[in-house]
Amino acid sequence: NNDNNDNNDNNIYAWIDFGISKIFQNDNEFQTTICNLSNMLNKIKPGTIKIPGCWQLNPNDYGNDFLRVNWYFCGGFFIGYGNKLLEFEKLVKQELKSILEDEKKITFEVNIWFRIWRQGLLNGTEWYYGNHNASMFIY
């Protein structure tokens, strides 16, 4: 039944990269961390997405979108409300299409996320520090 309006999805979802287990020291740390994700749920404000990043966000960083991986966002995990995640997905697709058509280049997904943030389009996105380890799952 398609009567549901996905833009009103107020459920919380998490996206976890398939290979994320490689950043953990061992299987026990990985399993414990993933099982404790529910601890983040009550910390997420309605209508937001939380995305960890290794570098403090810098709106003045231009010119590096195709030269390096911009670790302003870790890329392995994010969590948030369905309505904001759908908006995020739409923005990523639009930016990717623009990059392919206008720049005729490819880049890393985290660079696309940063470009969208830099344009001021990721309203409701909350950045927090997390590195490529269990810290990206602790908010």
PDB file of C-alpha atoms in Angstrom:
ATOM      1  CA  ASN A   1       0.000   0.000   0.000  1.00  0.00           C
ATOM      2  CA  ASN A   2       1.574   3.292  -1.123  1.00  0.00           C
ATOM      3  CA  ASP A   3      -0.771   5.485   0.907  1.00  0.00           C
ATOM      4  CA  ASN A   4       2.030   6.206   3.376  1.00  0.00           C
ATOM      5  CA  ASN A   5       3.942   9.416   2.755  1.00  0.00           C
ATOM      6  CA  ASP A   6       7.634   8.557   3.155  1.00  0.00           C
ATOM      7  CA  ASN A   7       8.462  12.216   3.820  1.00  0.00           C
ATOM      8  CA  ASN A   8       6.646  11.872   7.153  1.00  0.00           C
ATOM      9  CA  ASP A   9       8.727   8.883   8.239  1.00  0.00           C
ATOM     10  CA  ASN A  10       9.554   9.611  11.862  1.00  0.00           C
ATOM     11  CA  ASN A  11      11.285   6.303  12.530  1.00  0.00           C
ATOM     12  CA  ILE A  12      15.007   6.215  13.255  1.00  0.00           C
ATOM     13  CA  TYR A  13      17.263   4.263  10.910  1.00  0.00           C
ATOM     14  CA  ALA A  14      20.990   3.577  10.901  1.00  0.00           C
ATOM     15  CA  TRP A  15      23.177   3.011   7.886  1.00  0.00           C
ATOM     16  CA  ILE A  16      26.254   0.907   8.566  1.00  0.00           C
ATOM     17  CA  ASP A  17      28.808   0.228   5.836  1.00  0.00           C
ATOM     18  CA  PHE A  18      29.085  -3.467   5.020  1.00  0.00           C
ATOM     19  CA  GLY A  19      32.840  -3.548   5.723  1.00  0.00           C
ATOM     20  CA  ILE A  20      32.663  -1.564   8.970  1.00  0.00           C
ATOM     21  CA  SER A  21      33.721  -4.546  11.075  1.00  0.00           C
ATOM     22  CA  LYS A  22      37.286  -4.065   9.769  1.00  0.00           C
ATOM     23  CA  ILE A  23      37.749  -0.890  11.816  1.00  0.00           C
ATOM     24  CA  PHE A  24      37.272  -2.706  15.108  1.00  0.00           C
ATOM     25  CA  GLN A  25      40.041  -4.388  17.055  1.00  0.00           C
ATOM     26  CA  ASN A  26      38.141  -7.667  17.281  1.00  0.00           C
ATOM     27  CA  ASP A  27      34.737  -9.266  16.754  1.00  0.00           C
ATOM     28  CA  ASN A  28      33.713  -8.740  20.380  1.00  0.00           C
ATOM     29  CA  GLU A  29      34.266  -4.957  20.161  1.00  0.00           C
ATOM     30  CA  PHE A  30      32.297  -4.877  16.893  1.00  0.00           C
ATOM     31  CA  GLN A  31      29.367  -6.874  18.252  1.00  0.00           C
ATOM     32  CA  THR A  32      29.219  -4.924  21.521  1.00  0.00           C
ATOM     33  CA  THR A  33      29.296  -1.586  19.703  1.00  0.00           C
ATOM     34  CA  ILE A  34      26.556  -2.515  17.247  1.00  0.00           C
ATOM     35  CA  CYS A  35      24.379  -3.987  19.997  1.00  0.00           C
ATOM     36  CA  ASN A  36      24.719  -0.744  21.974  1.00  0.00           C
ATOM     37  CA  LEU A  37      23.496   1.479  19.122  1.00  0.00           C
ATOM     38  CA  SER A  38      20.144   1.736  20.855  1.00  0.00           C
ATOM     39  CA  ASN A  39      21.875   3.977  23.427  1.00  0.00           C
ATOM     40  CA  MET A  40      22.082   6.673  20.717  1.00  0.00           C
ATOM     41  CA  LEU A  41      18.364   6.676  19.978  1.00  0.00           C
ATOM     42  CA  ASN A  42      17.274   8.965  22.807  1.00  0.00           C
ATOM     43  CA  LYS A  43      20.041  11.443  21.884  1.00  0.00           C
ATOM     44  CA  ILE A  44      18.752  12.092  18.380  1.00  0.00           C
ATOM     45  CA  LYS A  45      16.595  15.187  18.079  1.00  0.00           C
ATOM     46  CA  PRO A  46      13.459  14.811  15.945  1.00  0.00           C
ATOM     47  CA  GLY A  47      14.059  15.585  12.277  1.00  0.00           C
ATOM     48  CA  THR A  48      17.830  15.185  12.390  1.00  0.00           C
ATOM     49  CA  ILE A  49      20.623  12.961  11.121  1.00  0.00           C
ATOM     50  CA  LYS A  50      23.838  12.393  13.038  1.00  0.00           C
ATOM     51  CA  ILE A  51      26.984  11.836  10.975  1.00  0.00           C
ATOM     52  CA  PRO A  52      30.445  11.423  12.509  1.00  0.00           C
ATOM     53  CA  GLY A  53      33.499  13.009  10.940  1.00  0.00           C
ATOM     54  CA  CYS A  54      37.250  12.829  11.416  1.00  0.00           C
ATOM     55  CA  TRP A  55      37.936  16.454  10.514  1.00  0.00           C
ATOM     56  CA  GLN A  56      36.224  19.509  11.972  1.00  0.00           C
ATOM     57  CA  LEU A  57      33.890  20.897   9.293  1.00  0.00           C
ATOM     58  CA  ASN A  58      35.411  23.762   7.302  1.00  0.00           C
ATOM     59  CA  PRO A  59      33.064  25.682   4.991  1.00  0.00           C
ATOM     60  CA  ASN A  60      36.057  27.399   3.348  1.00  0.00           C
ATOM     61  CA  ASP A  61      37.656  24.200   2.038  1.00  0.00           C
ATOM     62  CA  TYR A  62      37.277  24.488  -1.728  1.00  0.00           C
ATOM     63  CA  GLY A  63      39.304  22.885  -4.489  1.00  0.00           C
ATOM     64  CA  ASN A  64      39.961  19.521  -2.858  1.00  0.00           C
ATOM     65  CA  ASP A  65      36.788  17.703  -3.877  1.00  0.00           C
ATOM     66  CA  PHE A  66      38.586  15.654  -6.536  1.00  0.00           C
ATOM     67  CA  LEU A  67      42.117  15.622  -5.117  1.00  0.00           C
ATOM     68  CA  ARG A  68      41.718  13.705  -1.860  1.00  0.00           C
ATOM     69  CA  VAL A  69      39.268  12.020   0.454  1.00  0.00           C
ATOM     70  CA  ASN A  70      37.778  14.788   2.601  1.00  0.00           C
ATOM     71  CA  TRP A  71      37.260  13.115   5.952  1.00  0.00           C
ATOM     72  CA  TYR A  72      34.818  15.738   7.223  1.00  0.00           C
ATOM     73  CA  PHE A  73      32.455  12.766   7.383  1.00  0.00           C
ATOM     74  CA  CYS A  74      33.725   9.262   8.183  1.00  0.00           C
ATOM     75  CA  GLY A  75      31.495   7.562   5.650  1.00  0.00           C
ATOM     76  CA  GLY A  76      30.941   4.311   7.497  1.00  0.00           C
ATOM     77  CA  PHE A  77      27.924   5.161   9.604  1.00  0.00           C
ATOM     78  CA  PHE A  78      25.069   7.586  10.059  1.00  0.00           C
ATOM     79  CA  ILE A  79      21.816   7.494  11.977  1.00  0.00           C
ATOM     80  CA  GLY A  80      18.678   9.590  11.867  1.00  0.00           C
ATOM     81  CA  TYR A  81      15.034  10.057  11.168  1.00  0.00           C
ATOM     82  CA  GLY A  82      13.621   8.545   7.995  1.00  0.00           C
ATOM     83  CA  ASN A  83      12.287  11.816   6.625  1.00  0.00           C
ATOM     84  CA  LYS A  84      15.729  13.459   6.868  1.00  0.00           C
ATOM     85  CA  LEU A  85      17.466  10.388   5.446  1.00  0.00           C
ATOM     86  CA  LEU A  86      15.189  10.495   2.399  1.00  0.00           C
ATOM     87  CA  GLU A  87      16.025  14.176   1.962  1.00  0.00           C
ATOM     88  CA  PHE A  88      19.747  13.346   2.338  1.00  0.00           C
ATOM     89  CA  GLU A  89      19.457  10.605  -0.305  1.00  0.00           C
ATOM     90  CA  LYS A  90      17.769  13.000  -2.735  1.00  0.00           C
ATOM     91  CA  LEU A  91      20.467  15.646  -2.230  1.00  0.00           C
ATOM     92  CA  VAL A  92      23.264  13.106  -2.730  1.00  0.00           C
ATOM     93  CA  LYS A  93      21.715  11.882  -5.980  1.00  0.00           C
ATOM     94  CA  GLN A  94      21.275  15.460  -7.237  1.00  0.00           C
ATOM     95  CA  GLU A  95      24.855  16.400  -6.363  1.00  0.00           C
ATOM     96  CA  LEU A  96      26.263  13.225  -7.913  1.00  0.00           C
ATOM     97  CA  LYS A  97      24.344  13.895 -11.125  1.00  0.00           C
ATOM     98  CA  SER A  98      25.648  17.474 -11.163  1.00  0.00           C
ATOM     99  CA  ILE A  99      29.236  16.308 -10.616  1.00  0.00           C
ATOM    100  CA  LEU A 100      29.015  13.730 -13.388  1.00  0.00           C
ATOM    101  CA  GLU A 101      27.386  16.115 -15.862  1.00  0.00           C
ATOM    102  CA  ASP A 102      29.243  19.348 -15.037  1.00  0.00           C
ATOM    103  CA  GLU A 103      32.623  18.186 -13.740  1.00  0.00           C
ATOM    104  CA  LYS A 104      32.719  14.875 -15.624  1.00  0.00           C
ATOM    105  CA  LYS A 105      34.554  13.353 -12.667  1.00  0.00           C
ATOM    106  CA  ILE A 106      33.927  10.901  -9.898  1.00  0.00           C
ATOM    107  CA  THR A 107      34.745  11.343  -6.238  1.00  0.00           C
ATOM    108  CA  PHE A 108      34.275   9.705  -2.881  1.00  0.00           C
ATOM    109  CA  GLU A 109      30.831   9.628  -1.290  1.00  0.00           C
ATOM    110  CA  VAL A 110      32.086  11.575   1.736  1.00  0.00           C
ATOM    111  CA  ASN A 111      33.257  14.336  -0.605  1.00  0.00           C
ATOM    112  CA  ILE A 112      29.744  14.521  -2.030  1.00  0.00           C
ATOM    113  CA  TRP A 113      28.317  14.722   1.490  1.00  0.00           C
ATOM    114  CA  PHE A 114      30.756  17.545   2.307  1.00  0.00           C
ATOM    115  CA  ARG A 115      29.866  19.446  -0.875  1.00  0.00           C
ATOM    116  CA  ILE A 116      26.189  19.277   0.078  1.00  0.00           C
ATOM    117  CA  TRP A 117      26.960  20.427   3.631  1.00  0.00           C
ATOM    118  CA  ARG A 118      29.180  23.253   2.336  1.00  0.00           C
ATOM    119  CA  GLN A 119      26.284  24.469   0.175  1.00  0.00           C
ATOM    120  CA  GLY A 120      24.152  24.717   3.319  1.00  0.00           C
ATOM    121  CA  LEU A 121      21.745  22.026   2.177  1.00  0.00           C
ATOM    122  CA  LEU A 122      22.122  19.556   5.039  1.00  0.00           C
ATOM    123  CA  ASN A 123      19.790  21.296   7.463  1.00  0.00           C
ATOM    124  CA  GLY A 124      19.083  19.050  10.414  1.00  0.00           C
ATOM    125  CA  THR A 125      22.416  17.273  10.089  1.00  0.00           C
ATOM    126  CA  GLU A 126      24.437  17.129  13.272  1.00  0.00           C
ATOM    127  CA  TRP A 127      28.153  16.490  12.935  1.00  0.00           C
ATOM    128  CA  TYR A 128      30.089  14.934  15.799  1.00  0.00           C
ATOM    129  CA  TYR A 129      33.672  13.777  16.085  1.00  0.00           C
ATOM    130  CA  GLY A 130      34.337  10.156  15.297  1.00  0.00           C
ATOM    131  CA  ASN A 131      37.346   8.488  13.774  1.00  0.00           C
ATOM    132  CA  HIS A 132      37.562   5.251  11.816  1.00  0.00           C
ATOM    133  CA  ASN A 133      37.091   3.187  14.963  1.00  0.00           C
ATOM    134  CA  ALA A 134      34.395   2.599  17.594  1.00  0.00           C
ATOM    135  CA  SER A 135      34.299   6.358  18.336  1.00  0.00           C
ATOM    136  CA  MET A 136      32.064   6.925  15.308  1.00  0.00           C
ATOM    137  CA  PHE A 137      29.334   4.994  17.151  1.00  0.00           C
ATOM    138  CA  ILE A 138      29.497   7.059  20.334  1.00  0.00           C
ATOM    139  CA  TYR A 139      27.601  10.293  20.480  1.00  0.00           C
TER     140      TYR A 139
END
